[in-house]
XYZ file of C-alpha atoms in Angstrom:
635
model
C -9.131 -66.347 -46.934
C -9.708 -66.968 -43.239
C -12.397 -65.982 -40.738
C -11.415 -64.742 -37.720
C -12.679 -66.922 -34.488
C -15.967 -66.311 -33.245
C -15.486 -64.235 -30.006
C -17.188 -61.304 -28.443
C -16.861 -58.601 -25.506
C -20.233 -57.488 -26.364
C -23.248 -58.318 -23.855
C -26.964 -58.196 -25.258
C -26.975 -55.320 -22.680
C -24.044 -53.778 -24.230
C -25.405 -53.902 -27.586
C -29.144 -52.017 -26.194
C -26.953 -49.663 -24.292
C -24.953 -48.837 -27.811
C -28.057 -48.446 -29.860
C -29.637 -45.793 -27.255
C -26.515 -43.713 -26.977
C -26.171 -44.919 -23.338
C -22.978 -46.797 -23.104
C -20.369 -44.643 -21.715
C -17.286 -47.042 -21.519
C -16.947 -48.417 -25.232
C -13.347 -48.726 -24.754
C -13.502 -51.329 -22.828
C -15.527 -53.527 -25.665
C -14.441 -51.446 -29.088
C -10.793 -51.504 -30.772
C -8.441 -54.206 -29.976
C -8.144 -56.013 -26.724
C -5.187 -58.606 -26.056
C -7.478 -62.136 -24.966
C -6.654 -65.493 -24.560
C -9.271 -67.798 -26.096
C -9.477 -71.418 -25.634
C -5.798 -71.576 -23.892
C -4.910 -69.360 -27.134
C -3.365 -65.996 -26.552
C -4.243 -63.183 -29.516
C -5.943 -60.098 -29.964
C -9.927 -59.564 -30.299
C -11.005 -56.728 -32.445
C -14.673 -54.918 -32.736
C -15.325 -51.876 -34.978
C -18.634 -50.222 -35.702
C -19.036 -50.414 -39.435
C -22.636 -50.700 -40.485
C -22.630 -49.847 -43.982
C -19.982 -52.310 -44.460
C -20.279 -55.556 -46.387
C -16.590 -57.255 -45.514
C -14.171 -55.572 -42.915
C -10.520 -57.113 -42.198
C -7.822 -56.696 -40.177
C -4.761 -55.886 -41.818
C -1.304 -55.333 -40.719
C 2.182 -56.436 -40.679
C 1.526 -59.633 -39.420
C -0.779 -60.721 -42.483
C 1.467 -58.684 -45.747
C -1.176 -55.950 -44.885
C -3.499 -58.468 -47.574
C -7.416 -57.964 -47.051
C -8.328 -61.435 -47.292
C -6.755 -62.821 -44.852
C -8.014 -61.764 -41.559
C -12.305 -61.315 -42.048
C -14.621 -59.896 -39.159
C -17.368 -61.348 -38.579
C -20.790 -58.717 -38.523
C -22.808 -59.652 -35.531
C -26.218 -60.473 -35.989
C -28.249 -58.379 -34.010
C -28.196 -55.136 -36.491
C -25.863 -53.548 -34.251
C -23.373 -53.116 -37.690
C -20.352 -54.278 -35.066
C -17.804 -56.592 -36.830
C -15.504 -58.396 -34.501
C -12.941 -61.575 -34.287
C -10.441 -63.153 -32.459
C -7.130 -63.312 -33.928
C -4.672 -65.596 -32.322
C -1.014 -65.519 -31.553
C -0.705 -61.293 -32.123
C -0.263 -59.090 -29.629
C 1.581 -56.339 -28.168
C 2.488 -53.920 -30.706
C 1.064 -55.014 -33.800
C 0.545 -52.720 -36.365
C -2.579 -52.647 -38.004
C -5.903 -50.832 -39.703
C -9.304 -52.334 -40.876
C -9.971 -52.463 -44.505
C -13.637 -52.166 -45.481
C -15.590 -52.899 -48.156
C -18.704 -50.493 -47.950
C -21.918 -51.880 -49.632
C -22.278 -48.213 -51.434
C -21.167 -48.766 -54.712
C -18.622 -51.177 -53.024
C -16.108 -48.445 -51.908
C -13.254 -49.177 -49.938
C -11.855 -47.656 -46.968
C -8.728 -47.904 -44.775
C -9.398 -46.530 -41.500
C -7.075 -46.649 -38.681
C -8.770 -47.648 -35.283
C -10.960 -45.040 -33.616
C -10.897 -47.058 -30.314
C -7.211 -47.832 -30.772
C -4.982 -46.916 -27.513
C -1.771 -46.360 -29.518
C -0.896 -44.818 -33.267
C 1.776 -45.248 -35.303
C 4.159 -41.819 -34.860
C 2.726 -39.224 -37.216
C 3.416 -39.161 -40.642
C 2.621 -42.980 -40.337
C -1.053 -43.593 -39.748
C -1.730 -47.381 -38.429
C -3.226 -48.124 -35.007
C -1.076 -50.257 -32.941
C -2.416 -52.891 -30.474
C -1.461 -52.040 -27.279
C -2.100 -52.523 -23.126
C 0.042 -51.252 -20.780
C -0.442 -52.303 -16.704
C 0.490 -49.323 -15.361
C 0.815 -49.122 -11.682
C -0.144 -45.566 -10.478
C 0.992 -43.851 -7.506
C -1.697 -41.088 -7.209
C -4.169 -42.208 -4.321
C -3.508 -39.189 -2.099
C -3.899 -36.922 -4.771
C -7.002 -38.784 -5.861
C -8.655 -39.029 -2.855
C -8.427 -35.309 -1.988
C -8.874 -33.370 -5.429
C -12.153 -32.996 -4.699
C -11.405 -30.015 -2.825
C -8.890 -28.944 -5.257
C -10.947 -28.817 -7.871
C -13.412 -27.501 -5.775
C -15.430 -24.211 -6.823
C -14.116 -22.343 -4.310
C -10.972 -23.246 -3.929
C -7.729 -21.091 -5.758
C -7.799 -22.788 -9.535
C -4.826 -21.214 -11.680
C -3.728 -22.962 -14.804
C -0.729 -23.150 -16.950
C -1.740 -24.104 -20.791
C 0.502 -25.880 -22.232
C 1.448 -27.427 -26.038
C 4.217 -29.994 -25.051
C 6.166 -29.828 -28.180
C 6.691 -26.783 -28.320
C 7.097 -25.848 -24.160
C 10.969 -26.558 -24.410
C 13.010 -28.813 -27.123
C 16.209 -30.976 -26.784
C 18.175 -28.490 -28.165
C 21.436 -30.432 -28.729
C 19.366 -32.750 -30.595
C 16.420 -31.177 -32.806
C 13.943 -32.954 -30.795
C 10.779 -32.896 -28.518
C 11.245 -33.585 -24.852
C 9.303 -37.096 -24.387
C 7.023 -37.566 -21.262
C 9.327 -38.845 -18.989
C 11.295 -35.555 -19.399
C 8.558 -33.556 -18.884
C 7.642 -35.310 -16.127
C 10.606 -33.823 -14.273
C 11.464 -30.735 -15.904
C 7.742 -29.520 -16.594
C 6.302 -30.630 -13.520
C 9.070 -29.367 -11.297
C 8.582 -25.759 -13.010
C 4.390 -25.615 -13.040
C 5.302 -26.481 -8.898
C 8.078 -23.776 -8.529
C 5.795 -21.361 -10.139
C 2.770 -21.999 -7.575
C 0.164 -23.273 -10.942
C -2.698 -25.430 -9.264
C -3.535 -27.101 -12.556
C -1.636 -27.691 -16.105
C -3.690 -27.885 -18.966
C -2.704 -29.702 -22.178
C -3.668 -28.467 -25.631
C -4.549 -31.653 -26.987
C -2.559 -34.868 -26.642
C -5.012 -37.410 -28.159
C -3.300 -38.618 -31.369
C -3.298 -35.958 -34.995
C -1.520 -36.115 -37.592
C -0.688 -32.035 -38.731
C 1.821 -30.468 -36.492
C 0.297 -27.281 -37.330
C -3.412 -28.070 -36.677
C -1.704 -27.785 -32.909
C -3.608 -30.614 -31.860
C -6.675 -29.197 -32.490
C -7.971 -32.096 -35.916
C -7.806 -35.338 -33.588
C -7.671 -39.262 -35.666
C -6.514 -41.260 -32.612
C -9.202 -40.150 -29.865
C -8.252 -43.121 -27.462
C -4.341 -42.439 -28.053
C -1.941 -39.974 -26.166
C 0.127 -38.988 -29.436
C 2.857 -41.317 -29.922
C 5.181 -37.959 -30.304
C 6.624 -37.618 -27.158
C 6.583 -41.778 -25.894
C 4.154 -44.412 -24.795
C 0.596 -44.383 -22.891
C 1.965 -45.806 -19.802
C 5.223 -42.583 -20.253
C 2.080 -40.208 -20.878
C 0.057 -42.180 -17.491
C 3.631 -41.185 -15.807
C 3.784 -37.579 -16.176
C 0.119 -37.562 -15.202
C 1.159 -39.278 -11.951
C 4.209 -36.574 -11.179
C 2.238 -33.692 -11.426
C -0.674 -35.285 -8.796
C 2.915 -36.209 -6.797
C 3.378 -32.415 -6.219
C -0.317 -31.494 -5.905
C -0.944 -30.284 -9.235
C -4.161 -30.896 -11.874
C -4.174 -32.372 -14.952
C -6.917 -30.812 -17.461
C -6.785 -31.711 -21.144
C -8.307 -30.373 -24.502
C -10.709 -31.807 -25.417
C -12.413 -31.671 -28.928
C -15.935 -33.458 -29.717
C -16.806 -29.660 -31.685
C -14.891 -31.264 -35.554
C -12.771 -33.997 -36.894
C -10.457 -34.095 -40.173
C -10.865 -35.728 -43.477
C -7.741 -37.460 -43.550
C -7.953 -40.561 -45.276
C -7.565 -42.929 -42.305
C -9.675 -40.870 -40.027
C -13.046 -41.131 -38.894
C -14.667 -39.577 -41.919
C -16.458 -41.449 -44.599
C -15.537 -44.485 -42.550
C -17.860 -47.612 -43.687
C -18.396 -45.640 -47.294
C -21.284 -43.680 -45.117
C -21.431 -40.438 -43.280
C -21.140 -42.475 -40.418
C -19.387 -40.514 -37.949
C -20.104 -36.971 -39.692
C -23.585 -35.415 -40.122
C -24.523 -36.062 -44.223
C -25.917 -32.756 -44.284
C -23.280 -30.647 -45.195
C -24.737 -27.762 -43.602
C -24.279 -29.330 -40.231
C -21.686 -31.897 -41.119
C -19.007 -29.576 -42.607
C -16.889 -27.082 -40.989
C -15.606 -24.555 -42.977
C -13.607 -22.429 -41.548
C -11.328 -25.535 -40.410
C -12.327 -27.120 -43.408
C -12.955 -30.639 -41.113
C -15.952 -32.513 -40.575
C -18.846 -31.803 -38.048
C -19.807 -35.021 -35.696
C -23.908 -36.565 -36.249
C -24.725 -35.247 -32.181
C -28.497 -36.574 -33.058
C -27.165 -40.038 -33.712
C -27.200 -42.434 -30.668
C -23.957 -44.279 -31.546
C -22.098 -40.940 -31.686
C -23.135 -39.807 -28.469
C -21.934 -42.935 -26.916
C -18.531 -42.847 -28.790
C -18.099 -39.286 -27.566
C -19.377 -39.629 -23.881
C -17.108 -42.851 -23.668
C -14.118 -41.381 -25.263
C -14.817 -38.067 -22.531
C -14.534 -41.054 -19.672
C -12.005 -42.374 -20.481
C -9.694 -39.563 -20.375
C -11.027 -39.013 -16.402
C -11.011 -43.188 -16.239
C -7.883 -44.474 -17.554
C -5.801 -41.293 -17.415
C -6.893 -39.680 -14.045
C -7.413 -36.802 -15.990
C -8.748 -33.717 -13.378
C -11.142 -32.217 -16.199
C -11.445 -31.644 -19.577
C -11.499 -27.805 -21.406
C -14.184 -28.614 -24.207
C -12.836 -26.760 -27.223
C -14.951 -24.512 -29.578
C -18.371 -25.568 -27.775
C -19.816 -22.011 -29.679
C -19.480 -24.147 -33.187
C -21.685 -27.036 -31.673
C -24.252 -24.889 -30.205
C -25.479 -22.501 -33.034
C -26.071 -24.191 -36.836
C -25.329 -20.587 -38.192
C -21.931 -20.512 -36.790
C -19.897 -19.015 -39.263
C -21.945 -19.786 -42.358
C -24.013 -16.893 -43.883
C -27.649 -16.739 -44.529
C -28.977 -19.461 -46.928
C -25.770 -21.861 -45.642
C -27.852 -22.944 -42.650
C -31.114 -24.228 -42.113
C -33.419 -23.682 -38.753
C -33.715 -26.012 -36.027
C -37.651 -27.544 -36.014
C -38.712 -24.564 -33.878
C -37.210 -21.973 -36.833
C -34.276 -21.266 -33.892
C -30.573 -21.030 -34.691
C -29.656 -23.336 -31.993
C -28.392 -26.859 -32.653
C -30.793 -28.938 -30.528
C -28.993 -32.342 -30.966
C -25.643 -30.987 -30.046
C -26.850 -28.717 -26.790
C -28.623 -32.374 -25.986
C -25.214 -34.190 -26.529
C -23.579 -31.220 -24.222
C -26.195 -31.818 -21.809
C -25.598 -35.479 -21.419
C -21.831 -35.479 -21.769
C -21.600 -32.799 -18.421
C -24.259 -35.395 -16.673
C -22.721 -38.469 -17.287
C -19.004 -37.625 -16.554
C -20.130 -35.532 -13.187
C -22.081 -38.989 -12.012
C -18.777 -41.082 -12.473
C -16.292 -37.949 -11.882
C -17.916 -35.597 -9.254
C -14.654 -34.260 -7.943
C -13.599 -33.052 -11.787
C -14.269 -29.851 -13.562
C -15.793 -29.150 -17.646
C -14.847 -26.083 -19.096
C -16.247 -24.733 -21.697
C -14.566 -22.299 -24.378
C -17.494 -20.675 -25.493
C -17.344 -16.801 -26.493
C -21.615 -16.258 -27.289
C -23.698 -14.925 -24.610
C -25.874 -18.852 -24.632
C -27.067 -18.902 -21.394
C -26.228 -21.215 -18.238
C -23.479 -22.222 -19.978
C -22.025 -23.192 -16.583
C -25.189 -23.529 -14.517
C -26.757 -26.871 -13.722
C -28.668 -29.188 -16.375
C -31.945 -29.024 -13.850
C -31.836 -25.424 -13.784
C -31.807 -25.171 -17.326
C -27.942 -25.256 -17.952
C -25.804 -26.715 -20.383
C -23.911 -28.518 -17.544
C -20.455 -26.892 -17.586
C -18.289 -26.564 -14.141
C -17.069 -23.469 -15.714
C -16.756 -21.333 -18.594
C -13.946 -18.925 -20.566
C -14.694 -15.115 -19.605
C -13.833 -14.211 -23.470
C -15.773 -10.897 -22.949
C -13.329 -9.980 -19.891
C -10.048 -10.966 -22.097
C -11.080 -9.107 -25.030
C -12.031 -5.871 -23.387
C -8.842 -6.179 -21.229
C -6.535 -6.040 -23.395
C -8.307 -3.721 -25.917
C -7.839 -1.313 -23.088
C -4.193 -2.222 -22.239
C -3.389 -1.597 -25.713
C -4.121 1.570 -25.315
C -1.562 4.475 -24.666
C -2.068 5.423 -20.955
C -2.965 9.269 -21.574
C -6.159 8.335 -23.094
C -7.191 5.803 -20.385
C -9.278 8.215 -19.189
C -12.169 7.952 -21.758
C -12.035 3.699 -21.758
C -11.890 2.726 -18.130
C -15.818 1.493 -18.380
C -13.715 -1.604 -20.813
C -12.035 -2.572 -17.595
C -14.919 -2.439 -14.913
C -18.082 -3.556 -17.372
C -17.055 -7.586 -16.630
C -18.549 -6.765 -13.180
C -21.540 -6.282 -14.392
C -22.130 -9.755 -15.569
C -18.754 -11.702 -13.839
C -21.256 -13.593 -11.675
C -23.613 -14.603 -14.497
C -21.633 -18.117 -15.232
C -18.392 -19.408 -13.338
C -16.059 -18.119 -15.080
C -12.249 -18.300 -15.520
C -10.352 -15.109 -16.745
C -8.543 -16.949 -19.962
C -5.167 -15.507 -21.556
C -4.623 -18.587 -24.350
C -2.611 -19.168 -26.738
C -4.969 -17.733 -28.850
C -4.195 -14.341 -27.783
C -0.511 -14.388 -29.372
C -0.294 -15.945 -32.940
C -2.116 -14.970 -36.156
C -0.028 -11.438 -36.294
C -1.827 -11.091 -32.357
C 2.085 -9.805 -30.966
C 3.104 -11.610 -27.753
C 1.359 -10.116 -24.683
C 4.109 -7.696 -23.957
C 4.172 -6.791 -26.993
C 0.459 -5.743 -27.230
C 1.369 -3.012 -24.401
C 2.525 0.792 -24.922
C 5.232 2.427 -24.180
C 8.801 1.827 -23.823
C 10.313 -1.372 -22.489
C 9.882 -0.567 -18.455
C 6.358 0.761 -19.567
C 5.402 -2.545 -21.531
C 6.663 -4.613 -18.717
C 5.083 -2.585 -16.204
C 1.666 -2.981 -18.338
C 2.170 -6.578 -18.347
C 2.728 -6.616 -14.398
C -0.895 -4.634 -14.267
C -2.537 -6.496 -16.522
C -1.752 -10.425 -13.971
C -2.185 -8.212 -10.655
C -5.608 -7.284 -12.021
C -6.543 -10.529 -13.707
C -5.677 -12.264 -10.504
C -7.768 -9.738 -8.052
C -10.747 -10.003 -10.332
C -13.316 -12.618 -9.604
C -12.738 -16.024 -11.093
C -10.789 -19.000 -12.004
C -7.078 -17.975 -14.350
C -5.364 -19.208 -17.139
C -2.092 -18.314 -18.477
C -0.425 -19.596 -21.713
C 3.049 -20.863 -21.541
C 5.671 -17.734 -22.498
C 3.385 -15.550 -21.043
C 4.512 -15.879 -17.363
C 7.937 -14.290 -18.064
C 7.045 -11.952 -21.328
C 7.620 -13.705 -24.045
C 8.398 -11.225 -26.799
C 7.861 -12.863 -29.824
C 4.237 -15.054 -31.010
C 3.866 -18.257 -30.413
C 5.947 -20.578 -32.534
C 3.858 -24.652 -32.228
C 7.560 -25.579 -33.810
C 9.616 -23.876 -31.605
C 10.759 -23.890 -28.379
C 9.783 -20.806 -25.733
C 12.504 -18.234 -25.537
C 14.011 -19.178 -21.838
C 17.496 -17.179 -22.283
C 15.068 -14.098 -21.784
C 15.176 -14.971 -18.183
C 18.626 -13.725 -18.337
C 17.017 -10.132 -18.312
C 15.647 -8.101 -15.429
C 12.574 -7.657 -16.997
C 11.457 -11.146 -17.524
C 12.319 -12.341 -14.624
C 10.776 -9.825 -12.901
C 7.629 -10.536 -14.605
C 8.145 -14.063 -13.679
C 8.404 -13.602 -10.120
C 5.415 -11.805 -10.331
C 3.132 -14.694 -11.361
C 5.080 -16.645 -8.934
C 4.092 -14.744 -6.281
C 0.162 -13.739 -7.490
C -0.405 -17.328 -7.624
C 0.646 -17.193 -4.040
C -1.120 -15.190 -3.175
C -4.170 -16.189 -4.993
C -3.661 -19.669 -2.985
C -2.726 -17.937 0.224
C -5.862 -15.247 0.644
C -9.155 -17.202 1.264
C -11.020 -13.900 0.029
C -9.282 -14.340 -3.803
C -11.053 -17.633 -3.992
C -14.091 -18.790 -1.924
C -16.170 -16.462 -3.534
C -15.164 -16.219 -6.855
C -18.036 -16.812 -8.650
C -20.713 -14.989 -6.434
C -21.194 -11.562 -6.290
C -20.676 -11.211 -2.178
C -17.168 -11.882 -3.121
C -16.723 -8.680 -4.799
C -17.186 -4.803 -4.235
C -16.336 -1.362 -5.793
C -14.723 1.177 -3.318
C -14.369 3.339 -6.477
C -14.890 2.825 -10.478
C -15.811 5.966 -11.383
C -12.267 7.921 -10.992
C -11.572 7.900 -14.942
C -9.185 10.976 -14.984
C -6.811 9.580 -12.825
C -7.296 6.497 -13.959
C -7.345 4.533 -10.575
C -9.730 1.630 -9.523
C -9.428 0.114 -5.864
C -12.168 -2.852 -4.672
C -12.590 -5.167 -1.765
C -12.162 -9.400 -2.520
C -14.327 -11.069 -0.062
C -13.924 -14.237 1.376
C -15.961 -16.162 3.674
C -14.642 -14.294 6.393
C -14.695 -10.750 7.185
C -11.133 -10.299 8.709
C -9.884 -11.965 5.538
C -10.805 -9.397 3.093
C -8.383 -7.370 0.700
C -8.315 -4.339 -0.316
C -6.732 -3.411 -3.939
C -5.827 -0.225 -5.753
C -4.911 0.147 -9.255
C -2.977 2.936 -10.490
C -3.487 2.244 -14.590
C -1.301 4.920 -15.571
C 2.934 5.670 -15.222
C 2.068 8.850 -13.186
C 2.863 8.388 -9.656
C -0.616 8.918 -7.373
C 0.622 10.262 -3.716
C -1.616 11.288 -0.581
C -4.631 9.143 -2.813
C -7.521 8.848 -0.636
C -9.954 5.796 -0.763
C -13.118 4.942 1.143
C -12.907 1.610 3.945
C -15.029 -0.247 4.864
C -14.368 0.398 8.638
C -11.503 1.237 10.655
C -8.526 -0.289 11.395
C -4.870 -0.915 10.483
C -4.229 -1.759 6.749
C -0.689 -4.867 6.141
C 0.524 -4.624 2.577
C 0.222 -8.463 1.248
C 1.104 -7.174 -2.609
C 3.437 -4.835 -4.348
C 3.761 -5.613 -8.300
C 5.840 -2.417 -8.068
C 8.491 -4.116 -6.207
C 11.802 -4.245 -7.080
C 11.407 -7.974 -7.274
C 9.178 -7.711 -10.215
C 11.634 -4.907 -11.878
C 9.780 -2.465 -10.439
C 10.594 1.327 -8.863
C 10.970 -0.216 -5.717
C 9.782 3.462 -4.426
C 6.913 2.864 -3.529
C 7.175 0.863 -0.508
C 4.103 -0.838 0.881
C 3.324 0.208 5.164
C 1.407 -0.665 7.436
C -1.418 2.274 7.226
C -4.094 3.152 9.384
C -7.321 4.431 8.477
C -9.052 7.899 9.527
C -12.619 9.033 10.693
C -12.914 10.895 7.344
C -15.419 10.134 5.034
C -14.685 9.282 1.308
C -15.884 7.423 -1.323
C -19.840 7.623 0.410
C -17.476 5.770 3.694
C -17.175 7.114 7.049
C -13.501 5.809 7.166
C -10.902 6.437 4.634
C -6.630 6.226 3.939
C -4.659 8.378 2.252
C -2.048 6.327 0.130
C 0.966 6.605 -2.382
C 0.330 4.831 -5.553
C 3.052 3.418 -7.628
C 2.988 3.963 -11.347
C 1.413 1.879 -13.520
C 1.126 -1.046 -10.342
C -1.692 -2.492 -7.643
C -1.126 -2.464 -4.195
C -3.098 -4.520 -2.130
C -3.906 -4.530 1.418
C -5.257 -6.697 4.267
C -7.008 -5.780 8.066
C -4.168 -6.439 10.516
């Protein structure tokens, strides 16, 4: 049996840091770290195990034997064991076995700090350093305006094994093929931002990502960290954002994961009524425990640090926030004020959203939260949770409850479409249409419309012309963009022979061209989240079922104009209100032939008359196509 050399990363400052939750970059002190000591080259390791009474590194290189390789606990009660191991680098495979002084269980955890994993089904952490050479200053120096509140922010949601396969061979495309045939397609279609449903390391396919063990490690499914740095890099070549999914909300059991690490409930809350998740049957992080904060912060850093990641979607943030979420009465208990709300977590939430805008203040947090919490997106001095923006779930939910709906009885329902105005400037929020929307028995989005095929398609068209007039940021799951018929498949491959067909590429060209235009027309984005971006000419015409409204921008002379004809009858001579005279340019058709549309319906230049309408001393009379949005600018 062999102690490992005394070494350390670790700083008395460090340590005090650790212990108050304050240390934001533990990644570049915890997990393994290639050194050279004394002229020696070899790896230094450091894990936080305080319930521990032995912890080794084991691995290949020792017969994977505990006794070999001892850590050495540091001395100041921080319950960090580290050691210097000499001549193995690179590569190794390894874990840390430890010997818990409860009841002297043993553990064998992978590395929670480790920057590489062992491809799933295997489980071991791998040491690893890459010196990758990145190529993204421009992008870098300038996404502060594209990630900018105001400016256009459309995103494509991806799950990268299941965007396209290697057909010929059975096999996920690996980051260096995404990084041309995924970036080149998120460009052609005019996306300002991809988002990835989780990359960090898991080990169940069909958890989608979503139960994280390797929180430091792009998953090891689709190439290396430098191949995943890579495709990071292409995508800020061709002026596109990287946001990733991010989950601090729940954790798995697995055996090698983070629960039950040292023989404690070290990571996990020991209360099962906060530590325990049970509708995902995972384990719920210890937010009131300093350490954990720190882990969580730093792992949130280092995703903007060492991957140049844009932002970071924080994933079921409604779990952390309420201790009654999802558990019925007597499963919960109150916070100390007899509330619902979890006080440690909102803290954690709080400090997360401060500490990554201070290092990161050209990047964006967005939360998927579907409660009505307050200031979810409003700042942490005015009383806010922090968030740069949050998921509209109210908006996507009514939305498609009413596009469900056959178009004769639209009539009665149109208050589902035009009630998000009444509280789309309470948070900044981005109109979401996940992946979430299409599996479970959900139907693909087409699929969720009425009518026959032409109708459906039609619906579909509709459904992106409005989402992408209405204030706020967009997001569009992969399939979606060219009607994907059938759910969402996290083992298949999306459906791209439908492009073949009219009416998929037609759809196709359509969110082509709304992104466009949503980057093209100032007044689509520079006031998207305040309530001078927005105004009704007309909600209130149910029995024809037609909505129009004016999209602001910062200038007058860039405003827009949009009509909405939500039903297949055709609307001519239509008469709407202006806001003042003048000659109206068509800048969108989704009825265009383009789009697999009528293509009778032509868009013209129109100009207005001294006739009042719509409580508006100027008005237009107009031919509405069905079941399409027209949308107009002031010459």
């Amino acid at each position: 049996m062999t102690k490992t050399k005394a070494h350390s990363l670790f700083t008395e400052f460090d340590i005090n840091l650790f212990k108050a939750g304050k240390h934001y970059r533990l990644y570049e002190k915890f997990g393994s770290h290639l050194i050279t000591v004394d002229g020696v080259e070899g790896t230094y390791f450091a894990v936080w195990a305080p319930s521990a009474k032995s912890v080794s590194v084991i691995g290949d290189f020792n017969f994977w034997l505990e006794g070999e390789h001892h850590l050495n606990v540091r001395w100041d009660g921080s319950g960090i064991w580290e050691g210097f191991i000499p001549n193995i680098g690179k590569g190794t495979v390894y874990k840390y076995k430890i010997r818990s002084t409860n009841n002297d269980i043993t553990t064998e955890k992978a590395d929670p700090f480790a920057r590489r994993c062992e491809h799933p089904p295997k489980t071991a952490s791998e040491v690893w350093e890459d010196d990758y050479a990145w190529n993204d200053k421009k992008w870098m120096k300038n996404r502060k305006k594209n990630n900018a509140l105001d400016a256009p922010f459309s995103v494509y949601e991806v799950h990268l094994g299941s965007w396209k396969k290697q057909v010929e061979e059975g096999r996920f495309l690996s980051y260096h093929e995404l990084a041309e045939e995924l970036v080149n397609y998120v460009s052609e279609m005019n996306f300002t931002h991809v988002e990835f449903m989780p990359i960090m390391e898991f080990p169940y396919d069909p958890s989608w990502g979503y139960q994280l063990t390797g929180y430091f490690a792009p998953t090891s499914r689709f190439g290396y960290p430098d191949e995943f740095k890579y495709l990071v890099d292409k995508f800020h070549e061709k002026g596109i954002g990287v946001l990733l999914d991010w989950v601090p909300s729940h954790f798995p059991s697995d055996d090698h994961g983070l629960g039950f690490f040292d023989g404690s409930h070290l990571y996990e809350h020991p209360d099962r009524r906060k530590g325990y998740h049970q509708d995902w049957k995972s384990l719920i992080f210890n937010y009131g425990r300093n350490e954990i904060k720190a882990f969580l912060i730093s792992n949130a850093i280092f995703w903007l640090d060492q991957y140049h990641a844009d932002g970071l979607r924080v994933d079921a943030v409604a779990s952390m926030l309420f201790l009654d979420y999802s558990r019925e009465e007597g499963e919960w208990e109150p916070n100390e004020f007899g509330g619902r709300e979890n006080l440690d977590a909102i803290n954690f939430i709080k400090e997360m959203n401060a500490a990554v805008y201070e290092s990161f203040p050209d990047v964006q947090t967005i939360a998927e939260e579907s409660t009505s919490f307050p200031k979810v997106s409003k700042p942490i001095y005015d009383g806010g949770l922090g968030f740069g923006m949050k998921w509209m779930m109210g908006w996507m939910h009514d939305t498609l409850d009413y596009f469900a709906k056959e178009p004769i009885y639209r009539k009665h329902h149109q208050n589902e479409l035009t009630f998000s105005l009444n509280y789309a400037f309470t948070e900044n929020f981005m109109l979401p249409l996940s992946h979430d929307e299409v599996v479970y028995g959900k139907k693909a989005l087409v699929d969720k419309m009425p009518g026959d095929e032409w109708q459906k398609f039609a619906n579909l068209r509709m459904l992106y012309s409005l989402m992408y007039t209405h204030p706020g940021t967009k997001l569009l799951f992969q399939g979606a963009e060219f009607g994907q018929t059938s759910e969402w498949d996290f083992d298949g491959s999306l459906d791209w022979h439908l492009l073949d067909y009219g009416v998929h590429k037609g759809a196709q060209n359509l969110v082509k061209d709304l992104n466009k235009l949503y980057k093209k027309e100032p007044a689509l984005h520079e006031k998207q989240f305040s309530h001078e971006g927005f105004e009704w000419i007309d909600h209130g015409d149910h029995e024809n079922s037609v909505m129009s409204y004016i999209r602001k921008g910062e200038n007058e002379k860039d405003n827009i104009i949009v009509i909405l004809n939500l039903t297949p009858v055709p609307r001519e001579n239509y008469r709407i209100g202006l806001p003042k005279k003048g000659t109206l340019t068509p800048v969108f058709n989704s009825d265009d032939t383009k789009y697999n549309g009528t293509g009778n319906f032509k868009s013209k230049k129109l100009t207005s008359e001294k006739k009042v309408w719509n409580n508006r001393e100027h008005s237009i009379e107009l031919n509405l196509p069905p079941l399409g949005m027209i949308a107009y600018k002031y010459k």
